[in-house]
Amino acid sequence: MAIPMVLEIVFPPSLVLIAASVLSLLSLTILGVLETREIHLKYSKFFNASTSSSSSSISFKVPSRVGMLLIYTPAFLVGVASFWLFPDGDFRFLLLKSAITIHFFKRILEVIFIHNYSGGMSLDTIIIILVSYFFVSLSLIYTQTFNQGLSEPSIDLKYLGIVLFLIGICGNFYHHCILSKLRTKGGKEYKIPKGGLFELVICPHTLFEILGFLGISLISQTLYSFSTTLGIAVYLMCRGYVTRKWYMSKFEDLPKEVKAVIPYVF
């Protein structure tokens, strides 16, 4: 009996899909809850944040630009490799592979050409985020193979997904450009962002990233993609919540009506 047939008997696709969906949602939610408990992934404003009074010092520091490239490149390469590993497939599968590849390629371009970094990242944080993005990219593509040959969903959401994905990456890029202009090259100071949706929320780039992943989940229309998007949204909203608290502690003139991620709501 061929190995793939044995694997399908021991690990049926439905069981793999459910297990991966639960694991993805649970792990991302835990990371988000830890952020609200001041146990942060150490990058950006929270690089020097202490997780507890007894926590050990950061063992190894990596420049932020290098760290971010390390984080996004493996997930991008997974997207590129998927066109070679899975050359066949329906139009939905092609859209999904393309969206994932474009998302992480955009991130790499931003790291190289857009963002101005002032600090570093701890190696453990790089490993956690790198593995998370790599697993998300790989599993979104792999679990989509289970749907090949099956009938289309009764309600087709992939075209709405394309629209949301494009809105997400464009809005995210636009607000990243605004952030990049706040700091002079080599500067380390933080300022209250102005322009775009920064007038309403402190993390509009986070809002648009969530919209981008929601678009990917609508393109995919699988249990795993929806659970992963929900987990990513929980983590990013928690990170946005503590980011707003950080700004409020540093800037007394930050308008109280400015929310964290969702205008007028949260």
mmCIF file of C-alpha atoms in Angstrom, residues 4-5 22 55 68 81 91 109 146 170 186-187 199 207 230 234 249-250:
data_model
loop_
_atom_site.group_PDB
_atom_site.id
_atom_site.type_symbol
_atom_site.label_atom_id
_atom_site.label_comp_id
_atom_site.label_asym_id
_atom_site.label_seq_id
_atom_site.Cartn_x
_atom_site.Cartn_y
_atom_site.Cartn_z
ATOM 1 C CA PRO A 4 -0.055 8.474 0.992
ATOM 2 C CA MET A 5 -2.918 5.952 1.248
ATOM 3 C CA VAL A 22 -8.338 24.106 16.666
ATOM 4 C CA SER A 55 12.361 37.166 33.769
ATOM 5 C CA MET A 68 11.614 40.973 9.984
ATOM 6 C CA ALA A 81 7.002 26.832 -3.907
ATOM 7 C CA PHE A 91 -9.270 28.770 -9.799
ATOM 8 C CA LEU A 109 9.323 44.881 0.143
ATOM 9 C CA PHE A 146 -8.463 18.643 0.516
ATOM 10 C CA CYS A 170 -3.601 48.585 -0.018
ATOM 11 C CA GLY A 186 18.281 56.728 12.414
ATOM 12 C CA GLY A 187 15.831 58.420 14.786
ATOM 13 C CA GLU A 199 -7.484 60.072 13.262
ATOM 14 C CA LEU A 207 -7.344 46.748 10.878
ATOM 15 C CA LEU A 230 -10.187 34.499 13.672
ATOM 16 C CA VAL A 234 -7.739 38.025 18.154
ATOM 17 C CA SER A 249 0.930 56.308 28.788
ATOM 18 C CA LYS A 250 3.450 58.222 26.660
#
